[in-house]
Amino acid sequence: QVQLVESGGGLVQPGGSLRLSCAGSGSTLDYYAIGWFRQAPGKEREGVSCIKSSGNGRYYTEPVKGRFTISRDNAKNTVYLQMNNLEPEDTAVYYCAASTRDTKCPWIYEPDFDSWGRGTQVTVSS
């Protein structure tokens, strides 16, 4: 089973940018769709974005469309989430997760993902 580790979180001002990384180990990520999820204080975890194993399908939820970009570098066994124009509402712990069900990627639905990282904190505040 693949192990995932997120990095790149931190404190940023509104309007700023961060790039999160999701590094895989124990298995190649080539065969997995990778999703990003987030959980804000007092709220349930929600989907953010997903990229298919081939990289040809990329999906976003409405709150982040046009601001976030997901990408993958299979040679580095890493998936990225570039976050631009960050808002205070983006403050959350961000998790990446792997799914063997590529066709489920567009729905970014938590039960479809099998392996999870421990998360990285993103705080957007002035």
PDB file of C-alpha atoms in Angstrom:
ATOM      1  CA  GLN A   1       0.000   0.000   0.000  1.00  0.00           C
ATOM      2  CA  VAL A   2       1.303   3.429  -0.871  1.00  0.00           C
ATOM      3  CA  GLN A   3       2.299   5.840   1.890  1.00  0.00           C
ATOM      4  CA  LEU A   4       1.715   9.551   1.378  1.00  0.00           C
ATOM      5  CA  VAL A   5       3.358  12.562   3.002  1.00  0.00           C
ATOM      6  CA  GLU A   6       2.159  16.129   2.505  1.00  0.00           C
ATOM      7  CA  SER A   7       4.391  19.191   2.776  1.00  0.00           C
ATOM      8  CA  GLY A   8       4.428  22.847   1.833  1.00  0.00           C
ATOM      9  CA  GLY A   9       1.835  24.231   4.211  1.00  0.00           C
ATOM     10  CA  GLY A  10       2.338  27.382   6.224  1.00  0.00           C
ATOM     11  CA  LEU A  11       1.094  30.854   7.035  1.00  0.00           C
ATOM     12  CA  VAL A  12       0.338  33.159   4.125  1.00  0.00           C
ATOM     13  CA  GLN A  13      -1.432  36.482   3.720  1.00  0.00           C
ATOM     14  CA  PRO A  14      -4.700  36.763   1.799  1.00  0.00           C
ATOM     15  CA  GLY A  15      -3.962  36.921  -1.910  1.00  0.00           C
ATOM     16  CA  GLY A  16      -0.776  34.928  -1.495  1.00  0.00           C
ATOM     17  CA  SER A  17       0.249  31.542  -2.875  1.00  0.00           C
ATOM     18  CA  LEU A  18       1.464  28.195  -1.628  1.00  0.00           C
ATOM     19  CA  ARG A  19       2.404  24.961  -3.334  1.00  0.00           C
ATOM     20  CA  LEU A  20       1.605  21.745  -1.527  1.00  0.00           C
ATOM     21  CA  SER A  21       3.397  18.515  -2.312  1.00  0.00           C
ATOM     22  CA  CYS A  22       2.217  14.941  -1.829  1.00  0.00           C
ATOM     23  CA  ALA A  23       5.109  12.496  -1.965  1.00  0.00           C
ATOM     24  CA  GLY A  24       4.517   8.794  -2.334  1.00  0.00           C
ATOM     25  CA  SER A  25       6.603   5.931  -1.003  1.00  0.00           C
ATOM     26  CA  GLY A  26       6.291   2.175  -0.835  1.00  0.00           C
ATOM     27  CA  SER A  27       4.716   2.116  -4.281  1.00  0.00           C
ATOM     28  CA  THR A  28       4.681   4.122  -7.455  1.00  0.00           C
ATOM     29  CA  LEU A  29       1.892   6.684  -7.738  1.00  0.00           C
ATOM     30  CA  ASP A  30       1.586   5.946 -11.459  1.00  0.00           C
ATOM     31  CA  TYR A  31      -1.443   3.726 -10.940  1.00  0.00           C
ATOM     32  CA  TYR A  32      -3.338   5.973  -8.548  1.00  0.00           C
ATOM     33  CA  ALA A  33      -5.668   8.873  -8.873  1.00  0.00           C
ATOM     34  CA  ILE A  34      -4.604  11.403  -6.250  1.00  0.00           C
ATOM     35  CA  GLY A  35      -7.026  13.664  -4.478  1.00  0.00           C
ATOM     36  CA  TRP A  36      -6.616  16.648  -2.219  1.00  0.00           C
ATOM     37  CA  PHE A  37      -9.007  17.226   0.647  1.00  0.00           C
ATOM     38  CA  ARG A  38      -9.149  19.783   3.435  1.00  0.00           C
ATOM     39  CA  GLN A  39     -10.655  20.109   6.870  1.00  0.00           C
ATOM     40  CA  ALA A  40     -11.262  23.480   8.455  1.00  0.00           C
ATOM     41  CA  PRO A  41     -11.713  23.866  12.226  1.00  0.00           C
ATOM     42  CA  GLY A  42     -15.158  22.694  13.270  1.00  0.00           C
ATOM     43  CA  LYS A  43     -16.048  21.491   9.790  1.00  0.00           C
ATOM     44  CA  GLU A  44     -16.149  18.168   7.986  1.00  0.00           C
ATOM     45  CA  ARG A  45     -13.411  17.199   5.582  1.00  0.00           C
ATOM     46  CA  GLU A  46     -14.218  18.217   2.010  1.00  0.00           C
ATOM     47  CA  GLY A  47     -12.842  17.453  -1.423  1.00  0.00           C
ATOM     48  CA  VAL A  48     -10.689  20.009  -3.197  1.00  0.00           C
ATOM     49  CA  SER A  49      -9.175  18.487  -6.315  1.00  0.00           C
ATOM     50  CA  CYS A  50      -8.302  15.226  -8.029  1.00  0.00           C
ATOM     51  CA  ILE A  51      -5.964  14.163 -10.819  1.00  0.00           C
ATOM     52  CA  LYS A  52      -6.221  10.885 -12.674  1.00  0.00           C
ATOM     53  CA  SER A  53      -3.315   8.469 -12.816  1.00  0.00           C
ATOM     54  CA  SER A  54      -2.467   9.530 -16.369  1.00  0.00           C
ATOM     55  CA  GLY A  55      -2.634  13.213 -15.474  1.00  0.00           C
ATOM     56  CA  ASN A  56      -5.113  13.773 -18.286  1.00  0.00           C
ATOM     57  CA  GLY A  57      -8.113  14.379 -16.037  1.00  0.00           C
ATOM     58  CA  ARG A  58      -8.044  17.161 -13.454  1.00  0.00           C
ATOM     59  CA  TYR A  59     -11.031  18.122 -11.349  1.00  0.00           C
ATOM     60  CA  TYR A  60     -11.797  20.859  -8.834  1.00  0.00           C
ATOM     61  CA  THR A  61     -14.590  21.747  -6.473  1.00  0.00           C
ATOM     62  CA  GLU A  62     -16.315  25.080  -6.942  1.00  0.00           C
ATOM     63  CA  PRO A  63     -14.653  27.006  -4.083  1.00  0.00           C
ATOM     64  CA  VAL A  64     -11.192  26.552  -5.588  1.00  0.00           C
ATOM     65  CA  LYS A  65     -11.842  26.578  -9.344  1.00  0.00           C
ATOM     66  CA  GLY A  66      -9.680  29.114 -11.121  1.00  0.00           C
ATOM     67  CA  ARG A  67      -7.372  29.516  -8.121  1.00  0.00           C
ATOM     68  CA  PHE A  68      -5.919  26.034  -7.501  1.00  0.00           C
ATOM     69  CA  THR A  69      -4.052  23.836  -9.978  1.00  0.00           C
ATOM     70  CA  ILE A  70      -3.276  20.153  -9.464  1.00  0.00           C
ATOM     71  CA  SER A  71      -0.392  18.470 -11.270  1.00  0.00           C
ATOM     72  CA  ARG A  72       1.769  15.394 -10.981  1.00  0.00           C
ATOM     73  CA  ASP A  73       5.329  14.388 -11.686  1.00  0.00           C
ATOM     74  CA  ASN A  74       5.371  10.624 -11.796  1.00  0.00           C
ATOM     75  CA  ALA A  75       9.149  10.585 -12.191  1.00  0.00           C
ATOM     76  CA  LYS A  76       9.350  12.204  -8.742  1.00  0.00           C
ATOM     77  CA  ASN A  77       6.415  10.176  -7.409  1.00  0.00           C
ATOM     78  CA  THR A  78       4.840  13.444  -6.319  1.00  0.00           C
ATOM     79  CA  VAL A  79       1.592  15.317  -6.828  1.00  0.00           C
ATOM     80  CA  TYR A  80       1.335  19.068  -6.353  1.00  0.00           C
ATOM     81  CA  LEU A  81      -1.409  21.515  -5.500  1.00  0.00           C
ATOM     82  CA  GLN A  82      -0.599  25.075  -6.524  1.00  0.00           C
ATOM     83  CA  MET A  83      -2.832  27.450  -4.576  1.00  0.00           C
ATOM     84  CA  ASN A  84      -3.081  31.055  -5.722  1.00  0.00           C
ATOM     85  CA  ASN A  85      -5.112  34.022  -4.538  1.00  0.00           C
ATOM     86  CA  LEU A  86      -5.626  32.373  -1.176  1.00  0.00           C
ATOM     87  CA  GLU A  87      -8.505  33.481   1.025  1.00  0.00           C
ATOM     88  CA  PRO A  88      -9.014  33.159   4.786  1.00  0.00           C
ATOM     89  CA  GLU A  89     -11.698  30.561   3.992  1.00  0.00           C
ATOM     90  CA  ASP A  90      -8.953  28.309   2.594  1.00  0.00           C
ATOM     91  CA  THR A  91      -7.506  27.885   6.075  1.00  0.00           C
ATOM     92  CA  ALA A  92      -7.542  24.162   6.833  1.00  0.00           C
ATOM     93  CA  VAL A  93      -5.480  21.041   7.198  1.00  0.00           C
ATOM     94  CA  TYR A  94      -4.868  19.725   3.689  1.00  0.00           C
ATOM     95  CA  TYR A  95      -4.653  15.984   3.031  1.00  0.00           C
ATOM     96  CA  CYS A  96      -3.724  14.027  -0.047  1.00  0.00           C
ATOM     97  CA  ALA A  97      -5.157  10.595  -0.713  1.00  0.00           C
ATOM     98  CA  ALA A  98      -4.728   7.833  -3.283  1.00  0.00           C
ATOM     99  CA  SER A  99      -7.393   5.881  -5.099  1.00  0.00           C
ATOM    100  CA  THR A 100      -7.157   2.893  -7.414  1.00  0.00           C
ATOM    101  CA  ARG A 101     -10.539   3.893  -8.836  1.00  0.00           C
ATOM    102  CA  ASP A 102      -9.528   6.352 -11.549  1.00  0.00           C
ATOM    103  CA  THR A 103     -13.079   6.691 -12.828  1.00  0.00           C
ATOM    104  CA  LYS A 104     -14.197   8.043  -9.440  1.00  0.00           C
ATOM    105  CA  CYS A 105     -11.789  10.976  -9.602  1.00  0.00           C
ATOM    106  CA  PRO A 106     -14.279  13.582 -10.888  1.00  0.00           C
ATOM    107  CA  TRP A 107     -16.463  13.232  -7.786  1.00  0.00           C
ATOM    108  CA  ILE A 108     -13.597  13.763  -5.299  1.00  0.00           C
ATOM    109  CA  TYR A 109     -15.521  11.626  -2.834  1.00  0.00           C
ATOM    110  CA  GLU A 110     -13.710  10.652   0.327  1.00  0.00           C
ATOM    111  CA  PRO A 111     -14.860   6.984   0.526  1.00  0.00           C
ATOM    112  CA  ASP A 112     -13.291   6.311  -2.893  1.00  0.00           C
ATOM    113  CA  PHE A 113      -9.802   6.949  -1.541  1.00  0.00           C
ATOM    114  CA  ASP A 114      -7.865   4.242   0.260  1.00  0.00           C
ATOM    115  CA  SER A 115      -4.553   5.675   1.451  1.00  0.00           C
ATOM    116  CA  TRP A 116      -4.199   8.986   3.255  1.00  0.00           C
ATOM    117  CA  GLY A 117      -1.429  11.259   4.387  1.00  0.00           C
ATOM    118  CA  ARG A 118      -1.389  12.960   7.776  1.00  0.00           C
ATOM    119  CA  GLY A 119      -2.002  16.436   6.457  1.00  0.00           C
ATOM    120  CA  THR A 120      -0.307  19.815   6.328  1.00  0.00           C
ATOM    121  CA  GLN A 121      -1.661  23.003   7.878  1.00  0.00           C
ATOM    122  CA  VAL A 122      -2.466  25.995   5.680  1.00  0.00           C
ATOM    123  CA  THR A 123      -3.335  29.246   7.414  1.00  0.00           C
ATOM    124  CA  VAL A 124      -4.402  32.312   5.470  1.00  0.00           C
ATOM    125  CA  SER A 125      -4.382  35.389   7.655  1.00  0.00           C
ATOM    126  CA  SER A 126      -3.164  38.953   7.719  1.00  0.00           C
TER     127      SER A 126
END
